Amino acid sequence: MTLFLRNFLLGTLTLFSGLYADTGIEVSTNEAPKAIGPYSQAVQAGRYLFVSGQLAIDPVSNKLIGTGIEEQTTQVLNNIEAILRAQSLSFKDVVKAEVYLRDMNDFKGMNLIYSERFSDIVKPARQAMQVAKLPLDALVEISCIAYIPN
């Protein structure tokens, strides 16, 4: 094995061990709704926080709230913000978001609220898609990945 290849492999292993150190740390807060299935509100893996899809569930009543897309999007983002806050993070730390809409005609209303909350110069990478159905007949579900800075 050449010295270059050896150093490259050691560097790659070091990089990946740093990315995946402390995998599987569950993150939860009472300020966001409890999971409605066998999953965590969020999981920290290395320097990333993976936030599970959030619905417009009020954390106090544990019930879906809002009948319109703007109201539901606001509550979804409130829930995400509470989970991020539990790790001393904010929307500025989010690097990727996924938006699931029951009806793509709601995109404009969702995007209006979303753009107010993700207002930093650098917006997270994002994809948005229409799905056949969401849990509890919600109008929107959003998940995200946040980077944990030093």
mmCIF file of C-alpha atoms in Angstrom:
data_model
loop_
_atom_site.group_PDB
_atom_site.id
_atom_site.type_symbol
_atom_site.label_atom_id
_atom_site.label_comp_id
_atom_site.label_asym_id
_atom_site.label_seq_id
_atom_site.Cartn_x
_atom_site.Cartn_y
_atom_site.Cartn_z
ATOM 1 C CA MET A 1 0.000 0.000 0.000
ATOM 2 C CA THR A 2 1.441 3.344 -0.954
ATOM 3 C CA LEU A 3 1.882 6.035 1.640
ATOM 4 C CA PHE A 4 -0.631 8.229 -0.235
ATOM 5 C CA LEU A 5 -3.308 5.519 -0.235
ATOM 6 C CA ARG A 6 -2.680 4.719 3.436
ATOM 7 C CA ASN A 7 -3.004 8.391 4.456
ATOM 8 C CA PHE A 8 -6.086 8.823 2.254
ATOM 9 C CA LEU A 9 -7.809 5.825 3.849
ATOM 10 C CA LEU A 10 -6.913 6.919 7.369
ATOM 11 C CA GLY A 11 -8.186 10.428 6.635
ATOM 12 C CA THR A 12 -11.435 9.071 5.204
ATOM 13 C CA LEU A 13 -11.985 6.814 8.215
ATOM 14 C CA THR A 14 -11.313 9.740 10.548
ATOM 15 C CA LEU A 15 -13.785 11.919 8.639
ATOM 16 C CA PHE A 16 -16.537 9.312 8.768
ATOM 17 C CA SER A 17 -15.930 8.463 12.417
ATOM 18 C CA GLY A 18 -16.305 12.184 13.213
ATOM 19 C CA LEU A 19 -19.545 12.414 11.257
ATOM 20 C CA TYR A 20 -21.099 9.432 12.946
ATOM 21 C CA ALA A 21 -19.752 9.738 16.474
ATOM 22 C CA ASP A 22 -22.446 9.505 19.121
ATOM 23 C CA THR A 23 -25.040 8.124 16.717
ATOM 24 C CA GLY A 24 -28.474 7.420 17.996
ATOM 25 C CA ILE A 25 -28.896 10.106 20.653
ATOM 26 C CA GLU A 26 -32.612 10.737 21.032
ATOM 27 C CA VAL A 27 -33.686 14.359 21.336
ATOM 28 C CA SER A 28 -37.099 15.268 22.706
ATOM 29 C CA THR A 29 -38.877 18.168 24.329
ATOM 30 C CA ASN A 30 -42.242 18.680 25.982
ATOM 31 C CA GLU A 31 -42.591 21.868 23.906
ATOM 32 C CA ALA A 32 -43.305 19.748 20.810
ATOM 33 C CA PRO A 33 -45.909 16.999 20.412
ATOM 34 C CA LYS A 34 -45.065 13.468 21.430
ATOM 35 C CA ALA A 35 -44.377 11.082 18.579
ATOM 36 C CA ILE A 36 -47.569 9.386 17.372
ATOM 37 C CA GLY A 37 -45.705 6.248 16.366
ATOM 38 C CA PRO A 38 -42.509 4.278 17.004
ATOM 39 C CA TYR A 39 -40.054 7.086 16.237
ATOM 40 C CA SER A 40 -38.196 9.923 17.971
ATOM 41 C CA GLN A 41 -38.946 13.630 17.700
ATOM 42 C CA ALA A 42 -35.325 13.950 16.583
ATOM 43 C CA VAL A 43 -32.065 12.033 16.602
ATOM 44 C CA GLN A 44 -28.607 13.540 16.854
ATOM 45 C CA ALA A 45 -25.987 11.717 14.802
ATOM 46 C CA GLY A 46 -22.586 13.316 15.046
ATOM 47 C CA ARG A 47 -22.924 16.990 14.147
ATOM 48 C CA TYR A 48 -26.360 16.629 12.575
ATOM 49 C CA LEU A 49 -29.841 16.700 14.055
ATOM 50 C CA PHE A 50 -32.464 14.762 12.099
ATOM 51 C CA VAL A 51 -35.916 16.119 12.966
ATOM 52 C CA SER A 52 -38.819 13.768 12.246
ATOM 53 C CA GLY A 53 -41.746 14.963 10.171
ATOM 54 C CA GLN A 54 -43.922 17.291 12.220
ATOM 55 C CA LEU A 55 -47.642 17.794 11.855
ATOM 56 C CA ALA A 56 -49.768 20.686 13.129
ATOM 57 C CA ILE A 57 -50.275 18.998 16.487
ATOM 58 C CA ASP A 58 -50.599 21.218 19.528
ATOM 59 C CA PRO A 59 -48.136 19.914 22.156
ATOM 60 C CA VAL A 60 -50.529 20.671 25.036
ATOM 61 C CA SER A 61 -53.717 19.051 23.721
ATOM 62 C CA ASN A 62 -51.885 16.582 21.458
ATOM 63 C CA LYS A 63 -54.560 17.274 18.809
ATOM 64 C CA LEU A 64 -54.262 18.414 15.219
ATOM 65 C CA ILE A 65 -55.100 22.112 14.996
ATOM 66 C CA GLY A 66 -55.947 24.457 12.156
ATOM 67 C CA THR A 67 -58.128 23.989 9.124
ATOM 68 C CA GLY A 68 -56.072 26.058 6.667
ATOM 69 C CA ILE A 69 -52.602 25.588 5.265
ATOM 70 C CA GLU A 70 -51.179 28.778 6.798
ATOM 71 C CA GLU A 71 -52.340 27.893 10.308
ATOM 72 C CA GLN A 72 -51.123 24.312 10.025
ATOM 73 C CA THR A 73 -47.752 25.360 8.563
ATOM 74 C CA THR A 74 -47.291 27.826 11.440
ATOM 75 C CA GLN A 75 -47.887 25.098 14.027
ATOM 76 C CA VAL A 76 -45.628 22.629 12.198
ATOM 77 C CA LEU A 77 -42.805 25.177 12.205
ATOM 78 C CA ASN A 78 -43.477 26.018 15.876
ATOM 79 C CA ASN A 79 -43.006 22.322 16.656
ATOM 80 C CA ILE A 80 -39.785 22.135 14.643
ATOM 81 C CA GLU A 81 -38.488 25.293 16.293
ATOM 82 C CA ALA A 82 -39.125 23.797 19.758
ATOM 83 C CA ILE A 83 -37.156 20.667 18.862
ATOM 84 C CA LEU A 84 -34.293 22.739 17.442
ATOM 85 C CA ARG A 85 -34.300 24.915 20.583
ATOM 86 C CA ALA A 86 -33.912 21.778 22.726
ATOM 87 C CA GLN A 87 -30.450 21.465 21.140
ATOM 88 C CA SER A 88 -29.738 25.239 21.233
ATOM 89 C CA LEU A 89 -30.327 25.432 17.463
ATOM 90 C CA SER A 90 -32.568 27.591 15.301
ATOM 91 C CA PHE A 91 -33.881 27.717 11.756
ATOM 92 C CA LYS A 92 -30.560 29.238 10.633
ATOM 93 C CA ASP A 93 -28.920 25.859 11.420
ATOM 94 C CA VAL A 94 -31.272 23.883 9.151
ATOM 95 C CA VAL A 95 -29.487 22.664 6.029
ATOM 96 C CA LYS A 96 -32.223 20.483 4.473
ATOM 97 C CA ALA A 97 -36.013 20.407 4.678
ATOM 98 C CA GLU A 98 -38.664 18.164 3.188
ATOM 99 C CA VAL A 99 -42.236 19.368 2.800
ATOM 100 C CA TYR A 100 -45.134 16.979 2.221
ATOM 101 C CA LEU A 101 -48.422 18.522 1.120
ATOM 102 C CA ARG A 102 -51.780 16.819 0.842
ATOM 103 C CA ASP A 103 -52.594 19.181 -2.029
ATOM 104 C CA MET A 104 -49.991 20.961 -4.165
ATOM 105 C CA ASN A 105 -52.478 23.832 -4.505
ATOM 106 C CA ASP A 106 -51.500 24.646 -0.879
ATOM 107 C CA PHE A 107 -47.875 25.254 -1.911
ATOM 108 C CA LYS A 108 -48.233 29.046 -2.117
ATOM 109 C CA GLY A 109 -49.795 29.346 1.359
ATOM 110 C CA MET A 110 -47.240 26.998 2.912
ATOM 111 C CA ASN A 111 -44.372 28.799 1.172
ATOM 112 C CA LEU A 112 -45.553 32.171 2.487
ATOM 113 C CA ILE A 113 -45.285 31.025 6.119
ATOM 114 C CA TYR A 114 -42.143 28.943 5.470
ATOM 115 C CA SER A 115 -40.302 31.914 3.933
ATOM 116 C CA GLU A 116 -41.109 34.065 6.989
ATOM 117 C CA ARG A 117 -39.486 31.534 9.323
ATOM 118 C CA PHE A 118 -36.532 30.635 7.094
ATOM 119 C CA SER A 119 -35.561 34.256 6.542
ATOM 120 C CA ASP A 120 -31.742 34.049 6.680
ATOM 121 C CA ILE A 121 -29.741 34.821 3.558
ATOM 122 C CA VAL A 122 -28.841 31.155 3.067
ATOM 123 C CA LYS A 123 -32.006 29.065 2.902
ATOM 124 C CA PRO A 124 -31.897 25.304 3.473
ATOM 125 C CA ALA A 125 -31.992 22.941 0.540
ATOM 126 C CA ARG A 126 -35.590 21.785 0.171
ATOM 127 C CA GLN A 127 -37.935 19.552 -1.679
ATOM 128 C CA ALA A 128 -41.711 19.761 -1.633
ATOM 129 C CA MET A 129 -44.095 17.127 -2.884
ATOM 130 C CA GLN A 130 -47.750 16.207 -2.886
ATOM 131 C CA VAL A 131 -48.630 12.946 -1.187
ATOM 132 C CA ALA A 132 -51.820 10.901 -1.272
ATOM 133 C CA LYS A 133 -52.481 11.208 2.465
ATOM 134 C CA LEU A 134 -50.830 12.407 5.658
ATOM 135 C CA PRO A 135 -51.334 11.106 9.214
ATOM 136 C CA LEU A 136 -54.415 12.525 10.961
ATOM 137 C CA ASP A 137 -55.509 13.962 7.581
ATOM 138 C CA ALA A 138 -53.081 16.842 8.073
ATOM 139 C CA LEU A 139 -52.513 19.309 5.244
ATOM 140 C CA VAL A 140 -48.722 19.541 5.669
ATOM 141 C CA GLU A 141 -45.815 17.670 7.232
ATOM 142 C CA ILE A 142 -42.258 19.001 7.358
ATOM 143 C CA SER A 143 -39.036 17.278 8.397
ATOM 144 C CA CYS A 144 -35.527 18.702 8.430
ATOM 145 C CA ILE A 145 -31.847 18.189 9.086
ATOM 146 C CA ALA A 146 -29.858 20.747 11.077
ATOM 147 C CA TYR A 147 -26.102 21.135 11.329
ATOM 148 C CA ILE A 148 -24.725 21.479 14.852
ATOM 149 C CA PRO A 149 -21.878 24.033 14.792
ATOM 150 C CA ASN A 150 -18.882 23.880 17.132
#
